[in-house]
mmCIF file of C-alpha atoms in Angstrom:
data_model
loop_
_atom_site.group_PDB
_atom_site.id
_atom_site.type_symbol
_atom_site.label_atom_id
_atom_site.label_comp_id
_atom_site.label_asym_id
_atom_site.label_seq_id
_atom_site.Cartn_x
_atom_site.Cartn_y
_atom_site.Cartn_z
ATOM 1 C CA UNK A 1 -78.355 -98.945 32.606
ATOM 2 C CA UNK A 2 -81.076 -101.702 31.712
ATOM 3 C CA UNK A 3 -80.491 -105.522 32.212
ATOM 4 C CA UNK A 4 -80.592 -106.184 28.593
ATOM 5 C CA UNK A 5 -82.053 -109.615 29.587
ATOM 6 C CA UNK A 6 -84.788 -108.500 31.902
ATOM 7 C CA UNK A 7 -88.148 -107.170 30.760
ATOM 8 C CA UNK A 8 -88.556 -103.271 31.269
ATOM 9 C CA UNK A 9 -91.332 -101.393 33.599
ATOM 10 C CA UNK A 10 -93.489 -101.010 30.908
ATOM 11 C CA UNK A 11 -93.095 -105.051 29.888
ATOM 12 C CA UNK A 12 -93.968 -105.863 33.499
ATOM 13 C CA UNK A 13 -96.829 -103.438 33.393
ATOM 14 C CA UNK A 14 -98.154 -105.279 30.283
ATOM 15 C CA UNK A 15 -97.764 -108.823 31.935
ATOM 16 C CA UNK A 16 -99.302 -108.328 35.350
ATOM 17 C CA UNK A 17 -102.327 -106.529 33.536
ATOM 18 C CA UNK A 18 -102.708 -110.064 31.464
ATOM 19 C CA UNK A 19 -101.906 -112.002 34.565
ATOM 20 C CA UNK A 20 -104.741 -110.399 35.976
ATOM 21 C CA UNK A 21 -107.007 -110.717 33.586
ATOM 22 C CA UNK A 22 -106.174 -113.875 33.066
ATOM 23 C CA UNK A 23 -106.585 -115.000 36.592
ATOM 24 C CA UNK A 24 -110.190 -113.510 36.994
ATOM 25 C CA UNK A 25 -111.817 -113.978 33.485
ATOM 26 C CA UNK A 26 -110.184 -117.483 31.820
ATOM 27 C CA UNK A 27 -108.776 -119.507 34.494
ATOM 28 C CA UNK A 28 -111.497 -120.367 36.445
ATOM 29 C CA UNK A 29 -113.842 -121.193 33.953
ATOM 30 C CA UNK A 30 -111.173 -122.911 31.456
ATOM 31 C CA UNK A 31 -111.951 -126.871 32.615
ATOM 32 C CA UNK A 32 -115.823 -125.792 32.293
ATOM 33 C CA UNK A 33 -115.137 -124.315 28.449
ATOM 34 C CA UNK A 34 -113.236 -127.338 27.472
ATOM 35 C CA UNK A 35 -115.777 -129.670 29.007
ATOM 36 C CA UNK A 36 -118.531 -128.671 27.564
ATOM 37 C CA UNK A 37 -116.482 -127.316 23.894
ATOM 38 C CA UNK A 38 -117.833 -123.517 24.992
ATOM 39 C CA UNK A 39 -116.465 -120.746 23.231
ATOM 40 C CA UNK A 40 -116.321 -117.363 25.686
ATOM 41 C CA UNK A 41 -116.956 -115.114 23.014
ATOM 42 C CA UNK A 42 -117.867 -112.733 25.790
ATOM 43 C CA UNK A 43 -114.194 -112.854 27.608
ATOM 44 C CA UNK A 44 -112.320 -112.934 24.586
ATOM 45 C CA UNK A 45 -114.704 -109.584 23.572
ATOM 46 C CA UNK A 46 -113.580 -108.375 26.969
ATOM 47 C CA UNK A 47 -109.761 -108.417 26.520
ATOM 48 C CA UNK A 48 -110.299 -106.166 23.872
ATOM 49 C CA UNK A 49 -110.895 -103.662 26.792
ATOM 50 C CA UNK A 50 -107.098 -103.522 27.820
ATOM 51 C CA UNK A 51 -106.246 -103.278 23.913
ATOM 52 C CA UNK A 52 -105.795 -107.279 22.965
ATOM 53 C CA UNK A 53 -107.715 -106.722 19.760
ATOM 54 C CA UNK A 54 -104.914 -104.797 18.383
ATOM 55 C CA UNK A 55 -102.118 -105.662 20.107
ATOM 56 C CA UNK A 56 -99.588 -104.703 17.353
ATOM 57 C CA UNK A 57 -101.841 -102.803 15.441
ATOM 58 C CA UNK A 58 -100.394 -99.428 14.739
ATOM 59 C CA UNK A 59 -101.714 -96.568 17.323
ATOM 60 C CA UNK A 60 -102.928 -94.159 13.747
ATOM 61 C CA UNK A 61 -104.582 -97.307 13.304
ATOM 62 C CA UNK A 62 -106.031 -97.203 16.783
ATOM 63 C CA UNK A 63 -104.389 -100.312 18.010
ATOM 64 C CA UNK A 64 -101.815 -100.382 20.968
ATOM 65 C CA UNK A 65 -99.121 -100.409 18.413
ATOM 66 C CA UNK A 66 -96.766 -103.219 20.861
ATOM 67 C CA UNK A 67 -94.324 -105.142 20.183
ATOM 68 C CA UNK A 68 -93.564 -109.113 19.316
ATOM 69 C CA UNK A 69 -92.515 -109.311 22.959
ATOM 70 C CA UNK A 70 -94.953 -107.885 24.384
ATOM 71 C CA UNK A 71 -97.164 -109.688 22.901
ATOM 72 C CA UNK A 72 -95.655 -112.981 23.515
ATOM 73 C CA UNK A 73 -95.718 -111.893 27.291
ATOM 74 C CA UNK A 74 -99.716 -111.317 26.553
ATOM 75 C CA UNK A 75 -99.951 -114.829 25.191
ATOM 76 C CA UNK A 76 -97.702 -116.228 27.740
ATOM 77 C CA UNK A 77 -99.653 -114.718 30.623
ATOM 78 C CA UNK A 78 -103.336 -115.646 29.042
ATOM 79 C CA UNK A 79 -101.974 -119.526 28.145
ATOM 80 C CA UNK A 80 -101.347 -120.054 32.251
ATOM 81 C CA UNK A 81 -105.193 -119.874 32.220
ATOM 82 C CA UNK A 82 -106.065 -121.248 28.713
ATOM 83 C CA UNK A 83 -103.958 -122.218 25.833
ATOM 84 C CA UNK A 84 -106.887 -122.308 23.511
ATOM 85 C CA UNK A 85 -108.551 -119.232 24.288
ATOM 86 C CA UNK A 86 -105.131 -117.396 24.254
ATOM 87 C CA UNK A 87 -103.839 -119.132 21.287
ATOM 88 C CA UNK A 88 -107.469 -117.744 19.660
ATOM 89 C CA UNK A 89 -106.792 -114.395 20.284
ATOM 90 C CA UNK A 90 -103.311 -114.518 18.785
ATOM 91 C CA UNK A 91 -104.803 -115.988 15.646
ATOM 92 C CA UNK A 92 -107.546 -112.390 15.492
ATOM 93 C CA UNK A 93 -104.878 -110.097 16.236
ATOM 94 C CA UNK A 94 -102.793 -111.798 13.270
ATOM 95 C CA UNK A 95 -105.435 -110.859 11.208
ATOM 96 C CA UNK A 96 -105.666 -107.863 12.425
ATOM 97 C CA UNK A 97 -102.064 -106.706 11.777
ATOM 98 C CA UNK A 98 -102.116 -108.105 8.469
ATOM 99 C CA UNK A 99 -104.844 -105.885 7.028
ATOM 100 C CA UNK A 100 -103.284 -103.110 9.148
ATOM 101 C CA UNK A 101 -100.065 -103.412 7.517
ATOM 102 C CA UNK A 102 -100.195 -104.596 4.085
ATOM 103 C CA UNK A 103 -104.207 -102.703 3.442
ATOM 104 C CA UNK A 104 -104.748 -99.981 1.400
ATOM 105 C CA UNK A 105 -106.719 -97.039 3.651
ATOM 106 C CA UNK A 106 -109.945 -98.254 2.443
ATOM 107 C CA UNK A 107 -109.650 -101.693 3.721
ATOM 108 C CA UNK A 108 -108.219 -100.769 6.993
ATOM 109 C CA UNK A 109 -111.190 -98.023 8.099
ATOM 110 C CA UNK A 110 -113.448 -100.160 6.394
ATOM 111 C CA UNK A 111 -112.636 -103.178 8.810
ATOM 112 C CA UNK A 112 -109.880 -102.673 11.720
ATOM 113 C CA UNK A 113 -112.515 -99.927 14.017
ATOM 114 C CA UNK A 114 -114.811 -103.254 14.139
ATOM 115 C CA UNK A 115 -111.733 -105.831 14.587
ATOM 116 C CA UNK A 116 -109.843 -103.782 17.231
ATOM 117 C CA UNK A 117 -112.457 -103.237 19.695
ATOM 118 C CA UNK A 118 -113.739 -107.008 18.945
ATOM 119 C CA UNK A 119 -117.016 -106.067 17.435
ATOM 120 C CA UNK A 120 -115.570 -108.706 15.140
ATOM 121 C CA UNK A 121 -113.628 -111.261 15.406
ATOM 122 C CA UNK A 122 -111.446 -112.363 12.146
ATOM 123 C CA UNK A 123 -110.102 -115.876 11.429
ATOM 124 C CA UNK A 124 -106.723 -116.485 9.121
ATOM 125 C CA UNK A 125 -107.720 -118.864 6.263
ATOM 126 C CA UNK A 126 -104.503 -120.351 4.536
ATOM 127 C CA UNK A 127 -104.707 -124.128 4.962
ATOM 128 C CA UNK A 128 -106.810 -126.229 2.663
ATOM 129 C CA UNK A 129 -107.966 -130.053 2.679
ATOM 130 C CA UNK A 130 -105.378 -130.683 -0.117
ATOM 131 C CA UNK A 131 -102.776 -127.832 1.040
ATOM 132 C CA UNK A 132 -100.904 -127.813 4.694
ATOM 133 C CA UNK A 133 -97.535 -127.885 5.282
ATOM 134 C CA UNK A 134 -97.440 -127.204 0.962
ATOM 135 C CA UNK A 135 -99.072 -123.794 1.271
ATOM 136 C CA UNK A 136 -97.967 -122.579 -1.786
ATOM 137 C CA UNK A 137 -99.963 -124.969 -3.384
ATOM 138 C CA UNK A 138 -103.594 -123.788 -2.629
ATOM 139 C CA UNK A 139 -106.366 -123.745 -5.336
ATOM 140 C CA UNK A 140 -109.020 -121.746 -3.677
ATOM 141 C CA UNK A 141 -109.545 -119.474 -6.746
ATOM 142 C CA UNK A 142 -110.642 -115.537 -7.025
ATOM 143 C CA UNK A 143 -110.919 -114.616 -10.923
ATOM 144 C CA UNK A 144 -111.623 -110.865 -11.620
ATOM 145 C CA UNK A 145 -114.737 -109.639 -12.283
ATOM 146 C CA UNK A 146 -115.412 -105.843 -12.854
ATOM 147 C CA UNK A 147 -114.846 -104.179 -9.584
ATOM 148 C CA UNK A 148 -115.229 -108.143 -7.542
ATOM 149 C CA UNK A 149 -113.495 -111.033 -7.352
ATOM 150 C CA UNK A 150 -115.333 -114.343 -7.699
ATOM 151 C CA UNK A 151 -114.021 -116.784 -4.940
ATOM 152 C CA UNK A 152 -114.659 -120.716 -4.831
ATOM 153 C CA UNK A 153 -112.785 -123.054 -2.950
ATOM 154 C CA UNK A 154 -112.024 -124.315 1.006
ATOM 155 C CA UNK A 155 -110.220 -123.620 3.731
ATOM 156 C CA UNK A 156 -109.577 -126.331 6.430
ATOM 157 C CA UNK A 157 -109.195 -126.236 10.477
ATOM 158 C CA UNK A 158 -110.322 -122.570 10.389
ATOM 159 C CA UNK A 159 -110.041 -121.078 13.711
ATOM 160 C CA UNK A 160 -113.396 -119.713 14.162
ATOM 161 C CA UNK A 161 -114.248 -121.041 11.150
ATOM 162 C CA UNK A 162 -118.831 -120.280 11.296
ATOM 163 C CA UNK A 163 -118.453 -118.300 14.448
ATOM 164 C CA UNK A 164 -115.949 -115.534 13.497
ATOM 165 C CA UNK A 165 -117.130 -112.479 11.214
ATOM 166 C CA UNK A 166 -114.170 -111.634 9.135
ATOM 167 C CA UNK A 167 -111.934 -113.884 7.301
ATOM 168 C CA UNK A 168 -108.485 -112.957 6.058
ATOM 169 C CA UNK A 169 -108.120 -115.559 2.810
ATOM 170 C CA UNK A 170 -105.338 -116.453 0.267
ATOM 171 C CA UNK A 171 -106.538 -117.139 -2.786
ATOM 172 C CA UNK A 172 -105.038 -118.091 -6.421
ATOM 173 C CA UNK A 173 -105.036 -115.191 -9.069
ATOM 174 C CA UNK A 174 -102.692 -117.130 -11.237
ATOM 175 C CA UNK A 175 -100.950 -120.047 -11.844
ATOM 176 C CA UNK A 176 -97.791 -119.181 -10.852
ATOM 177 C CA UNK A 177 -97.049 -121.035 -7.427
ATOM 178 C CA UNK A 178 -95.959 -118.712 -4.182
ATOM 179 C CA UNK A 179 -96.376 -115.449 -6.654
ATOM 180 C CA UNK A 180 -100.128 -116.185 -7.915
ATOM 181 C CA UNK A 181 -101.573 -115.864 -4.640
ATOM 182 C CA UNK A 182 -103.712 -113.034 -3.643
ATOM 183 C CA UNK A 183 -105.448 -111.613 0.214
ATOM 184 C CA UNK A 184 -108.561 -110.978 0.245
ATOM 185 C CA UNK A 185 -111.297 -110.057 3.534
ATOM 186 C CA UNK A 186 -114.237 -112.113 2.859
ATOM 187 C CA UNK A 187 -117.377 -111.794 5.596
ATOM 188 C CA UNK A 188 -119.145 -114.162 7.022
ATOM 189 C CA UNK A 189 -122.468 -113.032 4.872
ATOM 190 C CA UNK A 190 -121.531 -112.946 1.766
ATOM 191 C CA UNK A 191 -123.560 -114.834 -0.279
ATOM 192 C CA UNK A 192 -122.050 -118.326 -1.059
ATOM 193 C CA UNK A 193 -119.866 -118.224 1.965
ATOM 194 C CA UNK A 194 -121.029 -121.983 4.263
ATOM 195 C CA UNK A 195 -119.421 -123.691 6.733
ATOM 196 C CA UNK A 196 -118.641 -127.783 7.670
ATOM 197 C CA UNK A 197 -119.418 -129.090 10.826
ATOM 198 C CA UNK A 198 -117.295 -128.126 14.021
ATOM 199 C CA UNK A 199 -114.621 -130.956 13.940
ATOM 200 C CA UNK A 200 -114.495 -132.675 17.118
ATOM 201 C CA UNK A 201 -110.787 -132.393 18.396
ATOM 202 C CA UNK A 202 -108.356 -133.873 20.952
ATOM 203 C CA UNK A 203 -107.690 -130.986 22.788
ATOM 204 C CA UNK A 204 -108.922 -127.004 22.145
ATOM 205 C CA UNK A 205 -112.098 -127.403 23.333
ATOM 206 C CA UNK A 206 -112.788 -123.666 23.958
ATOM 207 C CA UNK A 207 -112.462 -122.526 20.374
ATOM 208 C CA UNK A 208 -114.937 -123.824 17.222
ATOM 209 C CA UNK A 209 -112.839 -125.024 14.097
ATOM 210 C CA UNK A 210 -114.835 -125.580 10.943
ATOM 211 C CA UNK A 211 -114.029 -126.020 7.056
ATOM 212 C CA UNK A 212 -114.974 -122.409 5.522
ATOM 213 C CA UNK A 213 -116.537 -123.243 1.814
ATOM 214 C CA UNK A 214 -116.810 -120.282 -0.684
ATOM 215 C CA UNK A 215 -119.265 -120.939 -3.331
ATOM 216 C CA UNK A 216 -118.909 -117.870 -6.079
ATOM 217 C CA UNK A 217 -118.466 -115.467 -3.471
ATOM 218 C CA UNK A 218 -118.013 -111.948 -4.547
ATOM 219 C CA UNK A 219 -115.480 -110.017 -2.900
ATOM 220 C CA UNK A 220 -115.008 -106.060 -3.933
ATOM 221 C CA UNK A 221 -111.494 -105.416 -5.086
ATOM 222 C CA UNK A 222 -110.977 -103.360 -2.300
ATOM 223 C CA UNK A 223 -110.873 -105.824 -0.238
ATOM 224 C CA UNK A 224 -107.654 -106.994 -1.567
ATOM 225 C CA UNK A 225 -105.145 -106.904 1.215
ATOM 226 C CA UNK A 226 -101.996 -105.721 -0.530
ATOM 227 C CA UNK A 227 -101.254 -106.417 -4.381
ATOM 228 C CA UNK A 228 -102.485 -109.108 -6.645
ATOM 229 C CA UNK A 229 -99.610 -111.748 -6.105
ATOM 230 C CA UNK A 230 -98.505 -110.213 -2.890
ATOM 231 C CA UNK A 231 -100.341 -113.181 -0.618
ATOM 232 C CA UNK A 232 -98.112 -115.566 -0.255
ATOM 233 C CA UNK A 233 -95.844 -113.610 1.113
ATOM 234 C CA UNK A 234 -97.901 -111.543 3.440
ATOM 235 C CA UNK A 235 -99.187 -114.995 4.921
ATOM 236 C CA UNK A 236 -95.642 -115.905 5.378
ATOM 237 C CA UNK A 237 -95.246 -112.357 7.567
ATOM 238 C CA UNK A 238 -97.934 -113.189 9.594
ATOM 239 C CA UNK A 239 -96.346 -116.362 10.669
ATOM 240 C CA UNK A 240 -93.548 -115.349 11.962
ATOM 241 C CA UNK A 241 -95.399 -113.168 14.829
ATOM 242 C CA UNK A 242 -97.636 -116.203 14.513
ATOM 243 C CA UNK A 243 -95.396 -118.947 15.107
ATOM 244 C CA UNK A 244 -93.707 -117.050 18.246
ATOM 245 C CA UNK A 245 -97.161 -116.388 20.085
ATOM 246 C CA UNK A 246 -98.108 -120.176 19.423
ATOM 247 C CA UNK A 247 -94.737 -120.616 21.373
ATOM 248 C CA UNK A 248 -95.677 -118.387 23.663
ATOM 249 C CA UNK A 249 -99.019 -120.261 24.046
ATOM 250 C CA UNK A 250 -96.645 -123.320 24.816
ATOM 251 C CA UNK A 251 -94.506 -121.234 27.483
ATOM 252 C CA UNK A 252 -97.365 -120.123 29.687
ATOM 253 C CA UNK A 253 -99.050 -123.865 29.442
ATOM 254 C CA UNK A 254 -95.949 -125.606 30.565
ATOM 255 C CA UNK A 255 -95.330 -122.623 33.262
ATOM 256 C CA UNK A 256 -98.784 -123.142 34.815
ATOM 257 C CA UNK A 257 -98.216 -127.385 34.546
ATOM 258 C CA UNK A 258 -94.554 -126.947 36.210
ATOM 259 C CA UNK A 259 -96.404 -124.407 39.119
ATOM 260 C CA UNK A 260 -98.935 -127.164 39.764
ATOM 261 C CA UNK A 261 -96.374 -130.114 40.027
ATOM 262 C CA UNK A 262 -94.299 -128.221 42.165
ATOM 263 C CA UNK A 263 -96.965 -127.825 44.981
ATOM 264 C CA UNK A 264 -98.477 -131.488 44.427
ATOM 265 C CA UNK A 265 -95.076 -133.308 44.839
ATOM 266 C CA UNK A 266 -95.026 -131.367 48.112
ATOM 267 C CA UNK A 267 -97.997 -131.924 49.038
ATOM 268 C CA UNK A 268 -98.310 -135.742 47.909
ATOM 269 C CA UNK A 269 -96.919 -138.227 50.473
ATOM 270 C CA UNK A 270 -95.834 -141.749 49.618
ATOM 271 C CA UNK A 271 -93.534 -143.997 51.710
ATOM 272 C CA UNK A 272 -93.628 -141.679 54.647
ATOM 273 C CA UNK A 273 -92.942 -138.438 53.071
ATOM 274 C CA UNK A 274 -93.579 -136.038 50.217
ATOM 275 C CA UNK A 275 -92.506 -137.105 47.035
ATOM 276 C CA UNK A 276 -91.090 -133.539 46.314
ATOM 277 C CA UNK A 277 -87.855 -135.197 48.455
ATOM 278 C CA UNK A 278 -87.245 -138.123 46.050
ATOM 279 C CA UNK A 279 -84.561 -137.483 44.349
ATOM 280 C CA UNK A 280 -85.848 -138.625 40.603
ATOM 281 C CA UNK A 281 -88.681 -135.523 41.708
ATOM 282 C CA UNK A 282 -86.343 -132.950 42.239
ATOM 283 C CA UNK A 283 -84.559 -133.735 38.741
ATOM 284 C CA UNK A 284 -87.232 -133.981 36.751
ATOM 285 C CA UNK A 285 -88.781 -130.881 38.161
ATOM 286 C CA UNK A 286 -85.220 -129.058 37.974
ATOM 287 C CA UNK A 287 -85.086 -130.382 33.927
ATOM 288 C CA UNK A 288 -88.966 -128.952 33.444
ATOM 289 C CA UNK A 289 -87.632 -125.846 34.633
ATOM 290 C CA UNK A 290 -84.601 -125.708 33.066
ATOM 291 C CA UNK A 291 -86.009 -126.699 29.318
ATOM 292 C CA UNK A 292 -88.834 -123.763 29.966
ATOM 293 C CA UNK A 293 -86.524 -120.999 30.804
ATOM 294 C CA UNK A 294 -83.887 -122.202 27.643
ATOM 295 C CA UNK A 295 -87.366 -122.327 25.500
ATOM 296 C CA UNK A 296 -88.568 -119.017 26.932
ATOM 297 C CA UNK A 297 -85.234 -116.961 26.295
ATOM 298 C CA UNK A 298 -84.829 -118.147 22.793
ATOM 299 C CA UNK A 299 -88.685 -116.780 22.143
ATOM 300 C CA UNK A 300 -88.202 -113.573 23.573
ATOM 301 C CA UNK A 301 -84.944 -112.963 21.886
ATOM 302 C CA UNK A 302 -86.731 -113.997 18.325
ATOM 303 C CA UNK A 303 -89.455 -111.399 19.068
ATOM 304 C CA UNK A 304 -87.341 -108.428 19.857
ATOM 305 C CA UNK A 305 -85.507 -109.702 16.165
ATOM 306 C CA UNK A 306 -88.979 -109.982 14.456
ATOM 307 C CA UNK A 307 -90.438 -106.520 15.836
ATOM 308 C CA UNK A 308 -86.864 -104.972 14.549
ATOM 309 C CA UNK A 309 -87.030 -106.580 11.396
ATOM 310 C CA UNK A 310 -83.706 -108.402 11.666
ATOM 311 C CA UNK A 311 -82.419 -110.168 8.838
ATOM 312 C CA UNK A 312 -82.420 -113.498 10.817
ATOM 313 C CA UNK A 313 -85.838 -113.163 12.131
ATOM 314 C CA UNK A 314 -87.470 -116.038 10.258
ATOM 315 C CA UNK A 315 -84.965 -118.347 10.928
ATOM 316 C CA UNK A 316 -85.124 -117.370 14.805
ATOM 317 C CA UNK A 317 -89.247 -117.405 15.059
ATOM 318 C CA UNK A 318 -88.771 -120.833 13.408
ATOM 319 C CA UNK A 319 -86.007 -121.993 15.861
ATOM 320 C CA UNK A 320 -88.238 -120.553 19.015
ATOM 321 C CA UNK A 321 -91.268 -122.108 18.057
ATOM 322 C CA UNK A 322 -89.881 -125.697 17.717
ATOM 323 C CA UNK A 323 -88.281 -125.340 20.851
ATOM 324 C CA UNK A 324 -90.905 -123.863 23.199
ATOM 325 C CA UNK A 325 -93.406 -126.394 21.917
ATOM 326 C CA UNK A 326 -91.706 -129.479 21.640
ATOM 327 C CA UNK A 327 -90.342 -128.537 25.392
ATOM 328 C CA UNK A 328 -93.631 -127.661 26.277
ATOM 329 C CA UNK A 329 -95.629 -130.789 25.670
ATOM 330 C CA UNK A 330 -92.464 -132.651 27.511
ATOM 331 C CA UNK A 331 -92.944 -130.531 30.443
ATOM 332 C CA UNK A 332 -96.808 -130.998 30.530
ATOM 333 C CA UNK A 333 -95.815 -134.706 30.166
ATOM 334 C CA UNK A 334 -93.414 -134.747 32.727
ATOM 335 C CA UNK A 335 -95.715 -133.049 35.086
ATOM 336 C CA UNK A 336 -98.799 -135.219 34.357
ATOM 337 C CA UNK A 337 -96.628 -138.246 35.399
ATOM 338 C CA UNK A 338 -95.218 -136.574 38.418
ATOM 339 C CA UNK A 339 -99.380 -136.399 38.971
ATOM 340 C CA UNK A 340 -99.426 -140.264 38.939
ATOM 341 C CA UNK A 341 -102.866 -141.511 38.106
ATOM 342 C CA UNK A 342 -104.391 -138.244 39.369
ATOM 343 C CA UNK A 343 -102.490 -136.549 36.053
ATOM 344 C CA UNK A 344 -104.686 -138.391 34.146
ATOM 345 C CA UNK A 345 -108.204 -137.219 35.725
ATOM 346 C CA UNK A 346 -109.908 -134.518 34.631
ATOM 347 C CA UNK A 347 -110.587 -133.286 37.849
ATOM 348 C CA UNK A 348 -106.868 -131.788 37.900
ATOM 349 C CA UNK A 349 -105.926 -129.197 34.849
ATOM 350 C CA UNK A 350 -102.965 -131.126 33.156
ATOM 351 C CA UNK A 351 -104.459 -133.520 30.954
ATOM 352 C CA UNK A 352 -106.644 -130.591 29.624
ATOM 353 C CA UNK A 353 -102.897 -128.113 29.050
ATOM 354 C CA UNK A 354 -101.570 -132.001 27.729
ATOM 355 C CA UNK A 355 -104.743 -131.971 24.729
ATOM 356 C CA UNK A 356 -104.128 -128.469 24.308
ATOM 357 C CA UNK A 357 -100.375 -128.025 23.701
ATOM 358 C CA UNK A 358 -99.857 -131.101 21.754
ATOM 359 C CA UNK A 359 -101.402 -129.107 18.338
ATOM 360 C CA UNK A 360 -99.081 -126.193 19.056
ATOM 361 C CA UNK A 361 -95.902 -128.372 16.722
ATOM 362 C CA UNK A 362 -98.622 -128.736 14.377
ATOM 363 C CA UNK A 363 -99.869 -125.696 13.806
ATOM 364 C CA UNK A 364 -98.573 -122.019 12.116
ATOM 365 C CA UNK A 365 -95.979 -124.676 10.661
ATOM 366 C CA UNK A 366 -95.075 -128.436 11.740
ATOM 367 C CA UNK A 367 -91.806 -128.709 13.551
ATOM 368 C CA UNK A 368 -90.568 -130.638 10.661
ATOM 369 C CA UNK A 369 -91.391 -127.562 8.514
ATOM 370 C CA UNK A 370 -89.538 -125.260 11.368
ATOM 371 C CA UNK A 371 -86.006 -127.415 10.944
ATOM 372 C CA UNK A 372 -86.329 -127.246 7.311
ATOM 373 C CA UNK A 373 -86.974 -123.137 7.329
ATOM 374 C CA UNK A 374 -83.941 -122.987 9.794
ATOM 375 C CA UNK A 375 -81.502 -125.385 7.979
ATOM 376 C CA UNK A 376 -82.487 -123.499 4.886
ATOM 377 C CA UNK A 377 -81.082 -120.247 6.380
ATOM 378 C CA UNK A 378 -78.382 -121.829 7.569
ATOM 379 C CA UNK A 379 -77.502 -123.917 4.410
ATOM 380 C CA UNK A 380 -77.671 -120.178 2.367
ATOM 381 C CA UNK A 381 -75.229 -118.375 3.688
#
């Protein structure tokens, strides 16, 4: 029999592949990306080579048709290198799986060939200037026209937002809240599609965000991504997988942060010998460790629930998420102060994993948002 608690062959398979990719194509260029804001289009093309442009893309589809754990081991693995990169690769193969599985066959063949060998890269376009946390409440507009849909409106911190090619959108159809919202793949050439300035941010250097502006764009029907109506709800699917890979993101930052402090507080002398055998050292690092594993075994048991479709999975994805990230950041925090003033040079990685992981309980949902989702549940029953 299985350890029910212990990834299988194939998981471990799956992890040392992205270990190894990780450790030859993102970690030693990572400072250098974030440094100079450089966006590796040319690695993140290249992990579509071992299938991480349709990661949970069905196999008729031509993805690798995984699971939520696997992939969170993908994004754990990639994150030791580069939370930003990794986090940007989740965010495509969201994007991915959402045309795959809500899409009529025209959409998908028209778009997913491109997407899951990275010829493309897609971007996820929910928030707005006016509309974050309130999603429901978005006014970009599409109003039918013959066989198109005319789109105006913005989308805010868009992940590839003027670099990426595709751009999964929710639009309003109607007026009527979470049910008049609509998904629709708009390109990158369509004619009134423009793009702000790349916002200058605290920490995910490696990865252009921009505001995506749609001008009368006309988008054919078949585009639609599921029915008229059928958006919000969709959006809210991809989050879950969404919300457990940013977590996942969060894992593998605080993993590589915990690794590091580990061999400088042994290798770090101060009143005669390492600090490593300090006492206040060993508990800290024991409490990093302990917080990550806690984190880590609430995430993977959310993404066996989400890939089984349990009824609890939202509630669990919501609960993983605020815990891996809010332990993360303490860990990174923990481990740049166990760094001393060094922790706080650029010429060591943690103040780079500290920028990086501190958007992760913004983003795919605040952590407020994640206690109110899971207090819902519980508050329903």
């Amino acid at each position: 029999m299985t350890d029910q608690f212990s990834l299988t062959e194939d998981q471990l398979a799956i992890q040392d592949m992205a270990r190894k990719f990780t450790a030859d194509a993102i970690t030693p260029h990572a400072a250098k990306w974030d440094e100079e804001s450089i966006f590796p289009r040319d690695v993140i093309k290249q992990s579509a080579d071992l299938g991480f442009g349709g990661i949970y893309v069905s196999e008729e589809s031509g993805g690798i048709g995984l699971g939520r754990l696997e992939s969170a081991i993908i994004m754990e693995a990639m994150a030791y290198g580069c939370p930003s990169t990794s986090a940007f690769i989740s965010i495509h193969n969201m994007a991915s799986w959402m045309i795959d599985t809500f899409g009529s066959q025209t959409v998908k063949d028209k778009y997913l060939p491109d997407l899951i060998g990275m010829e493309k890269i897609a971007s996820y376009c929910l928030t707005e200037p006016g509309a974050g946390s309130d999603a429901a409440s978005l006014k970009t507009k599409a109003v039918k026209d013959g066989d198109h849909y005319v789109v105006s409106g913005s989308k805010a911190f868009i992940s590839g937002g003027g670099e990426n090619d595709i751009y999964v959108t929710m639009t309003r159809t109607s007026d009527d809240g979470a049910k008049g919202v609509t998904c629709l793949v708009i390109e990158k050439d369509m004619e009134g599609v423009s793009f702000g300035a790349n916002e200058k941010k605290l920490g995910w250097h490696s990865q252009p965000t921009a505001q995506v502006n749609f001008d009368n764009v006309r988008v054919p029907v078949e585009n639609r991504v599921g029915s008229e109506g059928e958006g919000f709800r969709i959006a809210m699917a991809g989050l879950d997988g969404g919300r457990l890979n940013i977590g996942a993101c969060s894992l593998g930052g605080a993993q590589r942060c915990l690794d590091e402090a580990v061999t400088y507080t042994k290798e770090r002398k101060q009143f005669g010998k390492s600090i490593s055998d300090f006492q206040n050292t060993q508990f800290m690092l024991a409490d990093m460790a302990t917080d990550l594993e806690a984190a880590r075994a609430l995430l993977y048991l959310a993404a066996v629930k989400v890939t089984n479709g349990a009824a609890d999975k939202t509630k669990f994805a919501a609960m993983a998420k605020r815990l891996a990230t809010d332990n993360g950041s303490k860990i990174v925090n923990d481990a740049l102060q166990l760094f001393g003033g060094y922790g706080y040079l650029q010429d060591y990685p943690i103040e780079r994993f500290w920028r990086d992981l501190r958007v992760h309980s913004i983003l795919e949902g605040t952590n407020q948002i994640m206690r109110m989702i899971v207090s819902r549940e519980m508050l329903r029953q």
